[in-house]
Short mmCIF file of N, CA and C and ligand atoms in Angstrom, two decimals:
data_model
loop_
_atom_site.label_atom_id
_atom_site.label_comp_id
_atom_site.label_asym_id
_atom_site.label_seq_id
_atom_site.Cartn_x
_atom_site.Cartn_y
_atom_site.Cartn_z
N MET A 1 -21.43 -45.56 -13.78
CA MET A 1 -20.60 -44.29 -14.63
C MET A 1 -19.30 -43.81 -13.94
N LYS A 2 -18.26 -43.95 -14.24
CA LYS A 2 -17.47 -43.36 -13.40
C LYS A 2 -17.32 -42.13 -14.54
N ALA A 3 -16.78 -40.79 -13.66
CA ALA A 3 -16.31 -39.35 -14.39
C ALA A 3 -15.03 -38.87 -13.77
N CYS A 4 -14.12 -38.01 -13.63
CA CYS A 4 -13.42 -37.17 -12.99
C CYS A 4 -14.60 -35.77 -13.77
N TYR A 5 -13.66 -35.19 -13.28
CA TYR A 5 -13.76 -33.35 -12.84
C TYR A 5 -12.05 -32.48 -13.17
N PRO A 6 -11.78 -32.34 -14.07
CA PRO A 6 -10.70 -31.81 -14.27
C PRO A 6 -10.69 -30.23 -13.65
N GLY A 7 -9.29 -29.49 -13.71
CA GLY A 7 -10.04 -28.23 -13.29
C GLY A 7 -8.40 -27.40 -12.60
N THR A 8 -8.24 -26.32 -12.10
CA THR A 8 -7.28 -25.92 -11.46
C THR A 8 -8.22 -25.68 -10.33
N PHE A 9 -8.68 -24.84 -10.50
CA PHE A 9 -9.23 -24.47 -9.02
C PHE A 9 -8.46 -24.14 -8.23
N ASP A 10 -7.80 -23.09 -8.33
CA ASP A 10 -6.75 -21.75 -7.78
C ASP A 10 -7.98 -21.27 -7.63
N PRO A 11 -8.58 -21.22 -6.05
CA PRO A 11 -8.75 -21.82 -5.35
C PRO A 11 -10.07 -22.34 -5.75
N ILE A 12 -11.14 -23.22 -5.20
CA ILE A 12 -12.66 -24.00 -5.33
C ILE A 12 -13.02 -22.82 -4.63
N THR A 13 -13.55 -22.93 -5.64
CA THR A 13 -15.30 -21.72 -5.78
C THR A 13 -16.69 -22.21 -5.81
N ASN A 14 -17.81 -21.47 -4.58
CA ASN A 14 -19.11 -22.35 -4.62
C ASN A 14 -19.70 -22.47 -6.53
N GLY A 15 -18.93 -22.19 -7.27
CA GLY A 15 -20.05 -22.31 -8.60
C GLY A 15 -18.78 -23.67 -8.23
N HIS A 16 -17.66 -24.07 -8.30
CA HIS A 16 -17.41 -25.94 -8.71
C HIS A 16 -17.90 -26.45 -7.76
N LEU A 17 -17.81 -25.98 -6.95
CA LEU A 17 -18.69 -26.87 -5.53
C LEU A 17 -20.33 -27.01 -5.90
N ASP A 18 -20.39 -26.58 -6.73
CA ASP A 18 -21.86 -26.62 -7.57
C ASP A 18 -21.56 -28.22 -8.63
N ILE A 19 -20.79 -27.93 -9.54
CA ILE A 19 -20.77 -28.67 -10.28
C ILE A 19 -20.73 -30.18 -9.63
N ILE A 20 -19.54 -30.14 -9.05
CA ILE A 20 -19.16 -31.20 -8.02
C ILE A 20 -20.96 -32.14 -7.58
N GLU A 21 -21.06 -30.86 -7.06
CA GLU A 21 -21.87 -31.75 -5.79
C GLU A 21 -23.59 -32.45 -7.19
N ARG A 22 -23.76 -31.54 -8.91
CA ARG A 22 -24.85 -31.79 -9.38
C ARG A 22 -23.41 -33.25 -9.18
N ALA A 23 -22.64 -33.06 -10.57
CA ALA A 23 -21.94 -34.49 -10.97
C ALA A 23 -22.43 -35.69 -10.41
N SER A 24 -22.20 -35.61 -8.91
CA SER A 24 -21.37 -36.41 -8.04
C SER A 24 -23.47 -37.19 -8.26
N LYS A 25 -23.88 -36.72 -8.04
CA LYS A 25 -25.53 -37.54 -8.35
C LYS A 25 -25.87 -38.35 -9.44
N VAL A 26 -25.46 -37.61 -10.35
CA VAL A 26 -25.01 -38.33 -12.08
C VAL A 26 -24.79 -39.79 -11.85
N PHE A 27 -23.15 -39.34 -11.39
CA PHE A 27 -22.11 -40.40 -11.28
C PHE A 27 -22.14 -41.11 -10.05
N ASP A 28 -21.70 -42.42 -10.49
CA ASP A 28 -21.58 -43.16 -9.44
C ASP A 28 -19.99 -43.49 -7.88
N SER A 29 -19.84 -42.60 -9.14
CA SER A 29 -18.32 -41.73 -8.68
C SER A 29 -17.52 -40.94 -9.16
N LEU A 30 -16.66 -39.83 -8.61
CA LEU A 30 -16.36 -38.57 -9.61
C LEU A 30 -15.29 -37.95 -8.79
N ASP A 31 -13.77 -38.32 -9.65
CA ASP A 31 -12.62 -37.56 -9.24
C ASP A 31 -12.29 -36.52 -9.60
N VAL A 32 -11.82 -35.71 -8.55
CA VAL A 32 -11.83 -34.40 -9.26
C VAL A 32 -10.16 -33.80 -9.18
N LEU A 33 -10.13 -33.63 -10.96
CA LEU A 33 -8.88 -33.70 -11.04
C LEU A 33 -8.06 -32.48 -10.89
N ILE A 34 -6.95 -31.67 -9.70
CA ILE A 34 -6.13 -30.83 -10.37
C ILE A 34 -5.74 -30.79 -10.82
N MET A 35 -5.72 -30.33 -11.83
CA MET A 35 -4.81 -30.77 -13.36
C MET A 35 -3.20 -29.40 -13.16
N ALA A 36 -1.77 -29.30 -13.71
CA ALA A 36 -1.30 -28.22 -14.26
C ALA A 36 -1.80 -27.43 -15.62
N ASN A 37 -2.16 -25.73 -15.27
CA ASN A 37 -2.88 -25.93 -16.50
C ASN A 37 -1.69 -24.76 -16.83
N PRO A 38 -0.53 -24.64 -17.96
CA PRO A 38 1.01 -23.64 -18.20
C PRO A 38 -0.03 -22.77 -18.45
N ALA A 39 -1.22 -22.25 -18.74
CA ALA A 39 -1.25 -20.51 -18.51
C ALA A 39 -1.45 -19.56 -17.73
N LYS A 40 -1.53 -20.82 -16.82
CA LYS A 40 -2.50 -20.10 -15.03
C LYS A 40 -0.75 -20.22 -14.14
N LYS A 41 -0.30 -18.90 -13.56
CA LYS A 41 0.68 -19.24 -12.44
C LYS A 41 -0.42 -19.18 -11.53
N CYS A 42 -0.55 -21.14 -10.25
CA CYS A 42 -0.66 -20.72 -9.70
C CYS A 42 -0.52 -19.54 -8.42
N ILE A 43 -1.59 -19.44 -6.98
CA ILE A 43 -1.60 -18.91 -6.24
C ILE A 43 -1.08 -20.06 -4.88
N PHE A 44 -1.93 -20.65 -4.79
CA PHE A 44 -2.37 -22.18 -3.54
C PHE A 44 -1.13 -23.28 -4.09
N SER A 45 -0.73 -23.78 -3.64
CA SER A 45 -0.33 -25.70 -3.88
C SER A 45 -1.20 -25.99 -4.45
N GLU A 46 -0.29 -27.86 -4.90
CA GLU A 46 -1.10 -28.28 -4.74
C GLU A 46 -2.23 -29.31 -4.57
N GLU A 47 -1.31 -29.14 -2.85
CA GLU A 47 -1.36 -29.36 -1.80
C GLU A 47 -2.25 -29.39 -1.25
N GLU A 48 -2.61 -27.06 -1.35
CA GLU A 48 -3.17 -26.77 -0.99
C GLU A 48 -4.58 -26.49 -1.10
N ARG A 49 -4.66 -26.80 -2.28
CA ARG A 49 -5.42 -26.63 -3.37
C ARG A 49 -6.93 -27.87 -2.99
N LYS A 50 -5.71 -29.19 -3.27
CA LYS A 50 -6.28 -30.40 -2.54
C LYS A 50 -7.12 -30.38 -1.30
N GLU A 51 -6.30 -29.65 -0.53
CA GLU A 51 -6.97 -29.82 1.04
C GLU A 51 -8.35 -28.44 1.04
N LEU A 52 -8.19 -28.02 0.28
CA LEU A 52 -9.13 -27.27 0.29
C LEU A 52 -10.70 -27.46 -0.94
N ILE A 53 -10.69 -28.40 -1.50
CA ILE A 53 -11.29 -29.15 -2.34
C ILE A 53 -11.92 -29.87 -0.77
N GLU A 54 -11.09 -30.80 -0.78
CA GLU A 54 -11.73 -31.46 0.09
C GLU A 54 -12.20 -31.38 1.65
N GLN A 55 -12.52 -30.31 1.91
CA GLN A 55 -12.74 -29.95 3.02
C GLN A 55 -13.75 -29.45 3.04
N SER A 56 -13.91 -28.68 1.70
CA SER A 56 -15.55 -28.38 0.98
C SER A 56 -16.18 -28.87 0.91
N VAL A 57 -15.73 -30.25 0.08
CA VAL A 57 -16.90 -31.76 -0.18
C VAL A 57 -16.81 -32.17 0.95
N ALA A 58 -16.22 -32.43 2.11
CA ALA A 58 -16.77 -33.29 3.70
C ALA A 58 -18.34 -32.51 4.64
N ALA A 59 -18.59 -30.71 3.69
CA ALA A 59 -19.31 -30.32 4.18
C ALA A 59 -20.91 -30.56 3.08
N LEU A 60 -20.39 -31.58 2.09
CA LEU A 60 -21.85 -31.66 1.52
C LEU A 60 -22.27 -32.63 2.02
N PRO A 61 -23.76 -32.33 2.41
CA PRO A 61 -24.87 -33.28 3.50
C PRO A 61 -24.32 -34.61 2.08
N ASP A 62 -25.15 -36.19 2.28
CA ASP A 62 -24.98 -37.09 1.52
C ASP A 62 -24.15 -37.02 0.41
N VAL A 63 -23.16 -36.66 0.50
CA VAL A 63 -21.94 -36.98 -1.14
C VAL A 63 -21.07 -37.62 -0.68
N HIS A 64 -21.10 -39.17 -0.64
CA HIS A 64 -19.83 -39.90 -0.58
C HIS A 64 -18.79 -40.36 -1.31
N ASN A 65 -19.14 -40.08 -2.49
CA ASN A 65 -18.35 -40.36 -3.68
C ASN A 65 -17.88 -39.24 -4.64
N VAL A 66 -17.30 -38.45 -3.65
CA VAL A 66 -16.16 -37.67 -4.36
C VAL A 66 -14.56 -37.97 -3.66
N ARG A 67 -13.62 -38.31 -4.98
CA ARG A 67 -12.29 -38.29 -4.45
C ARG A 67 -11.66 -36.79 -4.77
N VAL A 68 -10.11 -35.79 -4.24
CA VAL A 68 -10.06 -36.08 -4.84
C VAL A 68 -8.29 -36.18 -4.98
N HIS A 69 -7.62 -35.69 -6.70
CA HIS A 69 -6.20 -35.96 -6.83
C HIS A 69 -5.44 -35.26 -7.71
N ILE A 70 -4.24 -35.38 -7.44
CA ILE A 70 -3.64 -33.87 -8.31
C ILE A 70 -2.76 -34.99 -9.01
N GLY A 71 -3.69 -34.48 -10.39
CA GLY A 71 -2.84 -35.36 -11.39
C GLY A 71 -1.76 -34.18 -12.48
N SER A 72 -1.61 -35.53 -13.23
CA SER A 72 -0.58 -35.39 -13.59
C SER A 72 -0.62 -35.68 -15.34
N GLY A 73 0.02 -35.02 -16.70
CA GLY A 73 0.33 -35.86 -17.23
C GLY A 73 -1.10 -35.37 -18.64
N LEU A 74 -0.93 -35.92 -19.78
CA LEU A 74 -2.26 -35.53 -19.78
C LEU A 74 -3.67 -35.70 -19.24
N THR A 75 -4.57 -35.12 -19.70
CA THR A 75 -5.87 -35.45 -18.60
C THR A 75 -6.74 -36.64 -19.00
N VAL A 76 -6.35 -37.31 -20.33
CA VAL A 76 -7.43 -38.33 -20.94
C VAL A 76 -6.55 -39.53 -19.81
N ASP A 77 -5.24 -39.03 -20.17
CA ASP A 77 -4.71 -40.28 -19.60
C ASP A 77 -4.82 -40.90 -17.72
N TYR A 78 -4.65 -39.84 -17.43
CA TYR A 78 -5.39 -39.87 -15.91
C TYR A 78 -6.08 -40.49 -15.62
N ALA A 79 -7.79 -40.05 -16.26
CA ALA A 79 -9.52 -40.27 -16.73
C ALA A 79 -8.52 -41.85 -16.91
N LYS A 80 -8.05 -42.05 -17.80
CA LYS A 80 -8.06 -43.79 -17.95
C LYS A 80 -7.45 -44.75 -17.48
N LYS A 81 -6.94 -43.69 -16.17
CA LYS A 81 -5.60 -44.62 -14.97
C LYS A 81 -6.34 -45.37 -14.49
N LEU A 82 -7.86 -44.19 -13.51
CA LEU A 82 -8.21 -43.88 -12.35
C LEU A 82 -10.10 -44.63 -13.25
N GLY A 83 -10.16 -44.96 -14.68
CA GLY A 83 -11.22 -45.97 -15.22
C GLY A 83 -12.46 -45.16 -15.13
N ASP A 84 -11.95 -43.34 -15.44
CA ASP A 84 -12.96 -42.60 -15.37
C ASP A 84 -13.78 -42.77 -16.95
N GLN A 85 -14.61 -42.34 -17.56
CA GLN A 85 -15.41 -42.62 -19.13
C GLN A 85 -15.27 -41.40 -18.87
N VAL A 86 -16.00 -40.59 -18.47
CA VAL A 86 -16.17 -39.32 -18.62
C VAL A 86 -15.82 -37.97 -18.09
N ILE A 87 -15.37 -37.67 -18.54
CA ILE A 87 -14.61 -35.87 -17.85
C ILE A 87 -16.22 -34.82 -17.82
N VAL A 88 -16.42 -34.55 -17.18
CA VAL A 88 -17.29 -33.27 -16.43
C VAL A 88 -16.70 -31.78 -17.33
N ARG A 89 -16.92 -30.78 -17.57
CA ARG A 89 -16.71 -29.28 -17.52
C ARG A 89 -17.81 -28.74 -17.11
N GLY A 90 -17.66 -27.31 -16.41
CA GLY A 90 -18.53 -26.85 -17.15
C GLY A 90 -18.81 -26.12 -17.64
N ILE A 91 -19.85 -25.28 -18.39
CA ILE A 91 -20.48 -23.64 -18.68
C ILE A 91 -20.63 -22.85 -18.32
N ARG A 92 -19.88 -21.61 -18.08
CA ARG A 92 -20.00 -20.56 -17.82
C ARG A 92 -21.15 -19.62 -18.62
N ALA A 93 -20.82 -19.19 -19.14
CA ALA A 93 -21.67 -18.55 -21.12
C ALA A 93 -20.63 -19.09 -22.03
N VAL A 94 -20.78 -18.46 -23.32
CA VAL A 94 -20.24 -18.61 -24.87
C VAL A 94 -19.14 -18.60 -24.46
N SER A 95 -18.41 -17.65 -23.89
CA SER A 95 -17.13 -17.69 -23.66
C SER A 95 -15.83 -17.88 -23.21
N ASP A 96 -16.84 -19.19 -22.55
CA ASP A 96 -16.26 -20.51 -22.08
C ASP A 96 -16.54 -21.53 -23.47
N TYR A 97 -17.33 -21.25 -24.27
CA TYR A 97 -17.33 -21.95 -25.01
C TYR A 97 -16.51 -22.70 -25.61
N GLU A 98 -15.91 -21.76 -26.46
CA GLU A 98 -15.10 -21.87 -27.71
C GLU A 98 -13.87 -22.96 -26.79
N TYR A 99 -12.92 -22.07 -25.73
CA TYR A 99 -12.16 -22.73 -24.78
C TYR A 99 -12.22 -24.90 -24.79
N GLU A 100 -13.44 -24.53 -24.52
CA GLU A 100 -13.90 -25.83 -23.72
C GLU A 100 -14.05 -26.83 -25.07
N LEU A 101 -14.74 -26.42 -26.19
CA LEU A 101 -15.27 -27.05 -27.38
C LEU A 101 -13.50 -26.93 -27.90
N MET A 102 -12.04 -26.75 -27.67
CA MET A 102 -10.99 -26.93 -27.84
C MET A 102 -10.32 -27.71 -27.04
N GLN A 103 -10.86 -28.27 -26.02
CA GLN A 103 -10.50 -29.28 -25.43
C GLN A 103 -10.83 -30.04 -24.80
N ALA A 104 -12.14 -30.10 -25.19
CA ALA A 104 -12.79 -31.48 -26.26
C ALA A 104 -12.46 -32.61 -26.83
N THR A 105 -12.52 -31.46 -27.78
CA THR A 105 -11.98 -31.97 -28.87
C THR A 105 -10.65 -32.75 -29.77
N ALA A 106 -9.43 -31.54 -28.44
CA ALA A 106 -8.01 -32.64 -29.00
C ALA A 106 -8.45 -34.02 -28.08
N ASN A 107 -9.58 -33.56 -26.82
CA ASN A 107 -8.97 -34.68 -25.77
C ASN A 107 -10.10 -36.33 -26.48
N GLN A 108 -10.78 -35.50 -27.11
CA GLN A 108 -11.39 -36.44 -28.11
C GLN A 108 -10.45 -37.39 -29.37
N MET A 109 -9.67 -37.06 -29.77
CA MET A 109 -8.79 -37.10 -30.75
C MET A 109 -7.54 -37.43 -30.06
N LEU A 110 -7.31 -37.66 -28.58
CA LEU A 110 -6.08 -38.43 -28.04
C LEU A 110 -7.03 -39.41 -27.38
N ASN A 111 -7.81 -39.49 -26.93
CA ASN A 111 -9.24 -40.86 -26.41
C ASN A 111 -10.52 -40.97 -26.99
N ASP A 112 -10.89 -42.01 -28.02
CA ASP A 112 -11.91 -41.34 -28.56
C ASP A 112 -13.12 -42.05 -27.62
N SER A 113 -12.75 -42.78 -26.41
CA SER A 113 -13.62 -43.83 -25.69
C SER A 113 -13.72 -42.63 -24.36
N ILE A 114 -12.87 -41.66 -24.06
CA ILE A 114 -13.92 -40.77 -22.96
C ILE A 114 -14.18 -39.53 -23.52
N GLU A 115 -16.00 -39.84 -23.14
CA GLU A 115 -16.75 -37.88 -23.49
C GLU A 115 -17.20 -37.51 -22.85
N THR A 116 -16.12 -36.14 -22.80
CA THR A 116 -16.56 -34.89 -22.61
C THR A 116 -18.25 -34.35 -22.46
N LEU A 117 -18.24 -34.77 -21.52
CA LEU A 117 -20.01 -34.06 -21.00
C LEU A 117 -20.13 -32.63 -19.68
N PHE A 118 -20.48 -31.61 -20.32
CA PHE A 118 -21.07 -30.07 -19.89
C PHE A 118 -21.81 -29.66 -18.88
N PHE A 119 -22.19 -30.22 -17.74
CA PHE A 119 -23.10 -29.11 -17.25
C PHE A 119 -22.57 -27.45 -17.15
N ILE A 120 -24.06 -27.10 -16.98
CA ILE A 120 -24.28 -25.97 -17.56
C ILE A 120 -24.23 -25.12 -16.06
N ALA A 121 -23.72 -23.70 -15.62
CA ALA A 121 -23.74 -22.98 -14.58
C ALA A 121 -24.97 -22.82 -14.08
N ARG A 122 -25.02 -22.40 -12.53
CA ARG A 122 -26.54 -22.14 -12.12
C ARG A 122 -26.05 -21.01 -12.34
N PRO A 123 -26.95 -19.70 -12.55
CA PRO A 123 -27.05 -18.29 -13.20
C PRO A 123 -26.12 -17.79 -11.79
N THR A 124 -26.38 -18.11 -10.56
CA THR A 124 -25.72 -17.45 -9.40
C THR A 124 -24.28 -17.39 -9.51
N TYR A 125 -23.72 -18.11 -10.33
CA TYR A 125 -22.84 -18.50 -9.88
C TYR A 125 -22.16 -18.22 -11.75
N SER A 126 -22.77 -17.67 -12.19
CA SER A 126 -22.09 -17.40 -13.90
C SER A 126 -21.27 -16.82 -13.86
N PHE A 127 -20.89 -16.00 -12.72
CA PHE A 127 -19.98 -14.65 -12.83
C PHE A 127 -19.09 -15.14 -12.00
N LEU A 128 -19.25 -16.18 -11.58
CA LEU A 128 -18.28 -16.39 -10.56
C LEU A 128 -16.93 -17.14 -11.27
N SER A 129 -15.66 -16.57 -10.92
CA SER A 129 -14.28 -17.88 -11.23
C SER A 129 -13.35 -17.88 -10.25
N SER A 130 -12.41 -18.55 -10.11
CA SER A 130 -11.28 -18.22 -8.92
C SER A 130 -10.62 -16.80 -9.54
N SER A 131 -10.90 -16.30 -10.22
CA SER A 131 -9.64 -15.12 -10.49
C SER A 131 -10.70 -14.03 -9.92
N VAL A 132 -12.00 -14.25 -10.15
CA VAL A 132 -12.20 -13.16 -9.11
C VAL A 132 -12.39 -13.09 -7.54
N VAL A 133 -12.52 -14.20 -7.16
CA VAL A 133 -12.50 -14.12 -6.09
C VAL A 133 -10.80 -13.93 -5.20
N ARG A 134 -10.12 -13.89 -6.56
CA ARG A 134 -9.03 -13.76 -5.99
C ARG A 134 -8.41 -12.27 -6.32
N GLU A 135 -8.88 -11.78 -6.76
CA GLU A 135 -8.83 -10.57 -7.07
C GLU A 135 -9.57 -9.37 -5.92
N VAL A 136 -11.00 -9.95 -5.71
CA VAL A 136 -11.88 -9.37 -4.60
C VAL A 136 -11.45 -9.63 -3.45
N ALA A 137 -10.99 -10.53 -3.04
CA ALA A 137 -9.57 -10.78 -1.65
C ALA A 137 -8.65 -9.73 -1.72
N ALA A 138 -7.75 -9.60 -2.78
CA ALA A 138 -7.13 -9.09 -2.89
C ALA A 138 -6.43 -7.94 -2.13
N ASN A 139 -8.27 -7.05 -2.85
CA ASN A 139 -8.20 -5.72 -2.72
C ASN A 139 -9.46 -5.54 -1.02
N GLY A 140 -9.56 -6.54 -0.21
CA GLY A 140 -9.90 -6.19 0.82
C GLY A 140 -11.11 -6.46 0.92
N GLY A 141 -12.06 -7.19 -0.41
CA GLY A 141 -13.77 -7.21 -0.89
C GLY A 141 -14.18 -8.13 -0.06
N SER A 142 -15.51 -8.58 0.66
CA SER A 142 -16.22 -9.60 0.93
C SER A 142 -16.32 -10.77 0.17
N ILE A 143 -15.24 -11.96 0.61
CA ILE A 143 -15.81 -13.52 -0.89
C ILE A 143 -17.01 -14.51 0.48
N ARG A 144 -17.88 -13.63 0.90
CA ARG A 144 -19.00 -14.59 1.39
C ARG A 144 -19.78 -15.01 -0.07
N GLY A 145 -19.73 -16.07 0.18
CA GLY A 145 -20.74 -16.68 -1.33
C GLY A 145 -19.95 -17.24 -2.50
N MET A 146 -18.71 -17.02 -2.12
CA MET A 146 -18.20 -16.65 -3.41
C MET A 146 -17.19 -18.42 -3.06
N VAL A 147 -17.28 -18.56 -1.95
CA VAL A 147 -16.54 -19.62 -2.21
C VAL A 147 -16.70 -20.56 -0.56
N PRO A 148 -17.33 -21.37 -0.78
CA PRO A 148 -17.38 -22.85 0.81
C PRO A 148 -16.95 -21.95 2.08
N GLY A 149 -17.88 -21.89 2.94
CA GLY A 149 -17.98 -21.09 3.96
C GLY A 149 -16.99 -22.39 4.96
N PRO A 150 -16.87 -23.71 4.84
CA PRO A 150 -15.59 -24.28 5.30
C PRO A 150 -14.20 -23.46 5.46
N ILE A 151 -14.08 -22.76 4.05
CA ILE A 151 -12.40 -22.99 3.76
C ILE A 151 -12.78 -21.40 4.10
N ARG A 152 -13.52 -20.47 4.13
CA ARG A 152 -13.18 -19.18 3.39
C ARG A 152 -12.38 -18.46 3.89
N GLU A 153 -11.91 -18.77 5.64
CA GLU A 153 -11.22 -18.15 5.94
C GLU A 153 -9.49 -18.09 6.12
N ARG A 154 -9.60 -19.43 5.16
CA ARG A 154 -7.97 -19.61 5.21
C ARG A 154 -7.74 -19.00 3.12
N VAL A 155 -8.76 -19.37 3.04
CA VAL A 155 -8.64 -18.73 1.33
C VAL A 155 -8.34 -17.25 1.68
N LEU A 156 -8.98 -16.42 2.86
CA LEU A 156 -9.05 -14.99 2.96
C LEU A 156 -7.64 -14.94 3.64
N ALA A 157 -6.67 -15.13 4.71
CA ALA A 157 -5.41 -15.42 4.74
C ALA A 157 -5.02 -15.97 3.77
N LYS A 158 -4.78 -16.56 3.42
CA LYS A 158 -4.23 -16.84 2.08
C LYS A 158 -3.51 -15.35 0.62
N LEU A 159 -5.04 -15.35 0.48
CA LEU A 159 -5.21 -13.84 -0.57
C LEU A 159 -4.77 -12.00 -0.09
N THR A 160 -4.83 -12.78 1.20
CA THR A 160 -4.74 -11.27 1.98
C THR A 160 -2.87 -10.64 2.08
N GLY A 161 -3.21 -12.22 2.82
CA GLY A 161 -1.62 -11.93 3.04
C GLY A 161 -0.25 -11.94 2.08
N ASN A 162 -0.72 -12.60 0.71
CA ASN A 162 -0.05 -12.19 -0.42
C ASN A 162 -0.28 -10.51 -0.48
N ARG A 163 -1.10 -9.83 -0.01
CA ARG A 163 -0.85 -8.53 -0.93
C ARG A 163 0.20 -8.04 0.21
N ARG A 164 0.63 -8.26 1.39
CA ARG A 164 1.36 -7.30 2.12
C ARG A 164 2.67 -7.40 1.63
P1 ADP B 1 -9.64 -24.75 -15.61
O1 ADP B 1 -7.86 -23.69 -16.07
O2 ADP B 1 -9.42 -26.08 -16.39
O3 ADP B 1 -10.42 -24.20 -16.84
P2 ADP B 1 -11.19 -23.43 -13.96
O4 ADP B 1 -10.65 -24.25 -12.22
O5 ADP B 1 -10.90 -22.61 -13.90
O6 ADP B 1 -9.79 -25.04 -14.31
O7 ADP B 1 -12.63 -25.16 -14.49
C1 ADP B 1 -12.17 -25.83 -14.20
C2 ADP B 1 -13.63 -26.20 -15.17
O8 ADP B 1 -15.29 -25.79 -13.67
C3 ADP B 1 -13.69 -25.70 -16.49
O9 ADP B 1 -14.77 -26.47 -17.34
C4 ADP B 1 -14.35 -23.91 -15.80
O10 ADP B 1 -15.26 -23.40 -17.04
C5 ADP B 1 -15.66 -24.39 -14.90
N1 ADP B 1 -16.13 -23.83 -13.87
C6 ADP B 1 -15.38 -22.77 -13.32
N2 ADP B 1 -16.48 -22.09 -12.75
C7 ADP B 1 -17.59 -22.08 -12.73
C8 ADP B 1 -18.59 -21.70 -12.29
N3 ADP B 1 -18.63 -20.20 -11.57
N4 ADP B 1 -20.21 -22.36 -12.54
C9 ADP B 1 -19.67 -23.53 -13.37
N5 ADP B 1 -18.27 -23.77 -14.18
C10 ADP B 1 -17.43 -23.36 -12.89
#
C-alpha cells in the first residue's frame, strides 16, 4: 500500500523525520508532500524545504522508498494523482487532535477512498515543532537534536541570517 505524508515542513524537524522513517517501514512507498498552508507564512521556499527533506531522508540507512514532492491544490487530489491510498499525519498531544480531526474529516468528505492514519509522536519529539526550531535558532539557541544533523548548519544559517 502506498501512502503520503503531507505537511508544511518549514523546516523538517527530527519529529517529522521520525514519522517518515516509521511510515516508510509500514507502507510500500511514502510520498512526502510539501503543501501550502494558508495559515502559515513560510521562511524556507518550497524548493529549499524539498532539498532539506531529501538531504535528511538520504541519510537514513535502509530507507529507499521515500520521494518528496511540492504539492498543490487539495491534498486528496494530489494523493490520488500519485496513487496513494493513505494520508499519514502525526499527533503530538491533545492540542493537535482537534485540527487533525477537522482535516481528516474534510478529506474523508472529499474522497472516501483515501484513509487518514495517525502516527503518535515519539515522546522525545512530542514538544518539537518547526516553529520551536525557528524561534530557538532566531534567538541564538542550539537546535542540536531538533533537526536532522545533515541539515543543521544550513537551517541555522538561514534562520540566524533572518535575524540580521
Ligand atoms: P501542517 O501545517 O500541515 O500541520 P507541519 O509541517 O506542521 O504541517 O506538520 C505536518 C504533520 O506532522 C502534522 O500532522 C503534525 O502534527 C506532524 N508533526 C509535526 N511535528 C511533529 C513531531 N515532533 N512529532 C510527530 N509528528 C509531528
